[in-house]
Every structure is written in C-alpha cells, then in structure tokens.
mmCIF file of C-alpha atoms in Angstrom:
data_model
loop_
_atom_site.group_PDB
_atom_site.id
_atom_site.type_symbol
_atom_site.label_atom_id
_atom_site.label_comp_id
_atom_site.label_asym_id
_atom_site.label_seq_id
_atom_site.Cartn_x
_atom_site.Cartn_y
_atom_site.Cartn_z
ATOM 1 C CA MET A 1 260.518 254.906 20.387
ATOM 2 C CA ASN A 2 259.630 257.046 23.546
ATOM 3 C CA ASN A 3 258.819 253.570 25.202
ATOM 4 C CA LEU A 4 255.689 253.107 23.439
ATOM 5 C CA SER A 5 254.708 249.646 22.274
ATOM 6 C CA PHE A 6 253.597 248.753 18.917
ATOM 7 C CA SER A 7 249.983 248.150 20.058
ATOM 8 C CA GLU A 8 250.217 251.504 21.869
ATOM 9 C CA LEU A 9 251.219 253.215 18.533
ATOM 10 C CA CYS A 10 248.558 251.452 16.662
ATOM 11 C CA CYS A 11 245.866 252.569 19.095
ATOM 12 C CA LEU A 12 247.029 256.169 19.157
ATOM 13 C CA PHE A 13 246.832 256.439 15.420
ATOM 14 C CA CYS A 14 244.202 253.959 14.320
ATOM 15 C CA CYS A 15 241.490 253.849 17.159
ATOM 16 C CA PRO A 16 238.562 256.322 17.724
ATOM 17 C CA PRO A 17 238.581 259.020 19.213
ATOM 18 C CA CYS A 18 242.195 259.401 18.836
ATOM 19 C CA PRO A 19 242.634 260.097 15.255
ATOM 20 C CA GLY A 20 239.844 262.619 15.172
ATOM 21 C CA LYS A 21 241.838 264.613 17.807
ATOM 22 C CA ILE A 22 245.323 264.134 16.182
ATOM 23 C CA ALA A 23 243.705 265.091 12.744
ATOM 24 C CA SER A 24 242.149 268.397 14.489
ATOM 25 C CA LYS A 25 245.372 269.308 15.951
ATOM 26 C CA LEU A 26 247.484 268.926 12.641
ATOM 27 C CA ALA A 27 244.723 270.265 10.401
ATOM 28 C CA PHE A 28 243.547 273.527 12.194
ATOM 29 C CA LEU A 29 246.066 276.021 13.078
ATOM 30 C CA PRO A 30 244.205 279.213 14.204
ATOM 31 C CA PRO A 31 246.341 282.401 14.390
ATOM 32 C CA ASP A 32 246.239 284.755 17.233
ATOM 33 C CA PRO A 33 243.287 286.915 16.410
ATOM 34 C CA THR A 34 244.086 290.013 14.125
ATOM 35 C CA TYR A 35 240.862 292.002 14.644
ATOM 36 C CA THR A 36 237.955 292.468 17.430
ATOM 37 C CA LEU A 37 234.380 292.996 16.753
ATOM 38 C CA MET A 38 232.712 295.500 19.141
ATOM 39 C CA CYS A 39 228.877 295.517 19.627
ATOM 40 C CA ASP A 40 227.164 298.758 19.974
ATOM 41 C CA GLU A 41 224.463 299.367 22.667
ATOM 42 C CA SER A 42 221.614 298.216 20.555
ATOM 43 C CA GLY A 43 223.433 294.707 20.014
ATOM 44 C CA SER A 44 222.658 294.850 16.234
ATOM 45 C CA ARG A 45 225.696 296.871 14.735
ATOM 46 C CA TRP A 46 229.295 295.458 14.963
ATOM 47 C CA THR A 47 232.433 297.465 14.558
ATOM 48 C CA LEU A 48 235.547 295.900 13.148
ATOM 49 C CA HIS A 49 238.852 296.894 14.899
ATOM 50 C CA LEU A 50 242.043 295.713 12.866
ATOM 51 C CA SER A 51 245.453 295.234 14.741
ATOM 52 C CA GLU A 52 248.551 295.999 13.047
ATOM 53 C CA ARG A 53 249.172 292.387 12.060
ATOM 54 C CA ALA A 54 246.015 292.324 10.079
ATOM 55 C CA ASP A 55 248.108 294.494 7.392
ATOM 56 C CA TRP A 56 245.347 296.714 6.261
ATOM 57 C CA GLN A 57 246.238 298.252 2.847
ATOM 58 C CA TYR A 58 243.382 300.591 2.227
ATOM 59 C CA SER A 59 241.853 303.820 3.660
ATOM 60 C CA SER A 60 238.813 304.084 6.126
ATOM 61 C CA ARG A 61 236.499 304.746 3.243
ATOM 62 C CA GLU A 62 237.121 301.034 2.036
ATOM 63 C CA LYS A 63 236.959 299.725 5.653
ATOM 64 C CA ASP A 64 233.385 301.388 5.827
ATOM 65 C CA ALA A 65 232.250 299.024 3.015
ATOM 66 C CA ILE A 66 232.707 296.157 5.418
ATOM 67 C CA GLU A 67 229.953 295.068 7.407
ATOM 68 C CA CYS A 68 230.399 292.615 10.321
ATOM 69 C CA PHE A 69 228.024 290.278 12.500
ATOM 70 C CA MET A 70 228.057 287.250 14.229
ATOM 71 C CA ALA A 71 226.092 284.019 13.274
ATOM 72 C CA ARG A 72 225.034 281.120 15.430
ATOM 73 C CA THR A 73 226.014 277.689 14.406
ATOM 74 C CA SER A 74 223.968 274.456 14.618
ATOM 75 C CA LYS A 75 226.608 273.348 17.339
ATOM 76 C CA GLY A 76 226.066 276.435 19.441
ATOM 77 C CA ASN A 77 229.015 278.401 18.437
ATOM 78 C CA ARG A 78 229.251 282.144 17.280
ATOM 79 C CA ILE A 79 231.009 282.569 14.147
ATOM 80 C CA ALA A 80 232.308 286.034 13.056
ATOM 81 C CA CYS A 81 230.922 286.936 9.429
ATOM 82 C CA MET A 82 232.206 289.709 7.020
ATOM 83 C CA PHE A 83 230.209 291.088 4.059
ATOM 84 C CA VAL A 84 232.386 293.365 1.874
ATOM 85 C CA ARG A 85 230.566 295.392 -0.531
ATOM 86 C CA CYS A 86 233.316 295.943 -3.091
ATOM 87 C CA SER A 87 231.152 297.275 -5.777
ATOM 88 C CA PRO A 88 227.866 299.344 -5.926
ATOM 89 C CA ASN A 89 226.929 297.642 -9.061
ATOM 90 C CA ALA A 90 228.052 293.869 -8.264
ATOM 91 C CA LYS A 91 225.541 291.436 -9.409
ATOM 92 C CA TYR A 92 227.068 288.546 -7.532
ATOM 93 C CA THR A 93 228.392 287.794 -4.074
ATOM 94 C CA LEU A 94 231.141 285.345 -3.492
ATOM 95 C CA LEU A 95 231.142 283.150 -0.371
ATOM 96 C CA PHE A 96 234.610 282.745 0.476
ATOM 97 C CA SER A 97 236.112 280.243 2.992
ATOM 98 C CA HIS A 98 239.559 281.331 3.719
ATOM 99 C CA GLY A 99 242.445 278.953 4.247
ATOM 100 C CA ASN A 100 243.975 277.647 7.511
ATOM 101 C CA ALA A 101 246.311 279.849 9.786
ATOM 102 C CA VAL A 102 244.508 283.115 8.653
ATOM 103 C CA ASP A 103 241.552 285.040 10.154
ATOM 104 C CA LEU A 104 239.144 287.536 8.603
ATOM 105 C CA GLY A 105 241.393 290.584 9.831
ATOM 106 C CA GLN A 106 244.307 289.119 7.613
ATOM 107 C CA MET A 107 241.923 288.489 4.627
ATOM 108 C CA SER A 108 240.128 291.767 4.712
ATOM 109 C CA SER A 109 242.548 293.584 2.357
ATOM 110 C CA PHE A 110 242.549 290.837 0.001
ATOM 111 C CA TYR A 111 238.756 290.685 -0.012
ATOM 112 C CA ILE A 112 238.650 294.348 -0.871
ATOM 113 C CA GLY A 113 241.175 293.833 -3.939
ATOM 114 C CA LEU A 114 239.678 290.559 -5.069
ATOM 115 C CA GLY A 115 235.942 291.898 -5.250
ATOM 116 C CA SER A 116 237.191 295.158 -6.894
ATOM 117 C CA ARG A 117 238.804 293.091 -9.663
ATOM 118 C CA ILE A 118 236.224 290.559 -10.481
ATOM 119 C CA ASN A 119 233.101 293.193 -9.699
ATOM 120 C CA CYS A 120 231.586 291.146 -6.882
ATOM 121 C CA ASN A 121 230.843 291.409 -3.311
ATOM 122 C CA ILE A 122 232.735 288.988 -0.759
ATOM 123 C CA PHE A 123 231.100 287.145 2.026
ATOM 124 C CA SER A 124 233.319 285.411 4.233
ATOM 125 C CA TYR A 125 233.418 284.012 7.923
ATOM 126 C CA ASP A 126 235.924 282.685 10.593
ATOM 127 C CA TYR A 127 235.649 279.247 11.548
ATOM 128 C CA SER A 128 234.850 277.959 15.225
ATOM 129 C CA GLY A 129 237.963 278.971 17.013
ATOM 130 C CA TYR A 130 239.639 281.475 14.870
ATOM 131 C CA GLY A 131 239.323 285.221 15.214
ATOM 132 C CA ALA A 132 236.338 286.375 17.247
ATOM 133 C CA SER A 133 234.473 283.279 16.724
ATOM 134 C CA SER A 134 233.772 280.962 19.701
ATOM 135 C CA GLY A 135 234.307 277.296 19.926
ATOM 136 C CA LYS A 136 236.932 274.907 19.016
ATOM 137 C CA PRO A 137 238.446 274.250 15.509
ATOM 138 C CA THR A 138 237.090 270.838 14.782
ATOM 139 C CA GLU A 139 235.915 269.051 11.465
ATOM 140 C CA LYS A 140 232.347 268.806 12.684
ATOM 141 C CA ASN A 141 232.466 272.593 13.848
ATOM 142 C CA LEU A 142 233.788 273.323 10.404
ATOM 143 C CA TYR A 143 230.638 271.763 8.621
ATOM 144 C CA ALA A 144 228.257 273.488 10.996
ATOM 145 C CA ASP A 145 230.273 276.746 10.345
ATOM 146 C CA ILE A 146 229.830 276.803 6.481
ATOM 147 C CA ASP A 147 226.173 275.961 6.904
ATOM 148 C CA ALA A 148 225.616 278.953 9.202
ATOM 149 C CA ALA A 149 227.623 281.120 6.845
ATOM 150 C CA TRP A 150 225.414 279.961 3.845
ATOM 151 C CA VAL A 151 222.229 280.613 5.741
ATOM 152 C CA ALA A 152 223.467 284.105 6.880
ATOM 153 C CA LEU A 153 224.339 284.999 3.550
ATOM 154 C CA ARG A 154 220.749 284.091 1.889
ATOM 155 C CA THR A 155 218.963 285.656 4.716
ATOM 156 C CA ARG A 156 220.556 289.073 5.390
#
C-alpha cells in the first residue's frame, strides 16, 4: 500500500497531531470566494460586491438591506459577518451558520428568501478561511468564529 508499513499507517491515522490535520482537510472545503468586501475611507462601512458565481436572484433594493462588517475572533482572525434585514417589523434575528463548501456570497439570496418567508432577520458569518475571512479553516477556529459571531450579533 504505497510502501507504508502498518505502524506508519497507524501513526498517520491514530497519533496526534496527524488526525486533526487529516480531519481538517477532509471536513473543511472552502470554495473560491464569491464576494468581496470593500471598506470605505472611514473604515466603518463595508460594501458587498458579489461575483456572478454568487447567483444573486434579487434587485439592488434587497441588496441594500444587507449590512456587512468584519469581526475579530479570539484566535486573531477577522471573519466576515452579514446582517440581512429581511422584514422591517421582524421580532427575531436568526443566527445562521451555513454549511460547508459555501460562503456568504452564495448564501445571500437564500437568506433574503428565508427571512422574508419566516418574517425574521438573518445574521450569518463566514468561517475562518472562507470568503473574505482571514485564517485557516480548523476546528479550533470554527469555535472561535461562532463565539465572535454571537458577540457581534449581541453587541451591534
């Protein structure tokens, strides 16, 4: 089997730090980014620019309902966050952690549709290494990402 001994195979799959690295490579599959975030001169307002691969299905009016910003995680990464104001009279905001192999650009149309249907706002974020977020996609960064997203949602 590719000239690996049994003990080398066991070490590869059973001994730290190898299993974590293998799991990260198999579990985290960030796509090529489908959006960019451009910061204004003041550094406080971010503008969302979607690529064609984002498959935006709405008008620019709906896009104006999307507020983007960056949040800092406890691991030092900057994660892209998106607040979608779907309904002016929404009582609730859903914190949405999207699935693997997608980014905020690909999910933005879905968020508009979902929030409109269930009458709530949507807050989402990109994991480290996804979209405009810095860092690498790892399990430890994932935990720091959701914590930073939760803090950003509660404080903004």
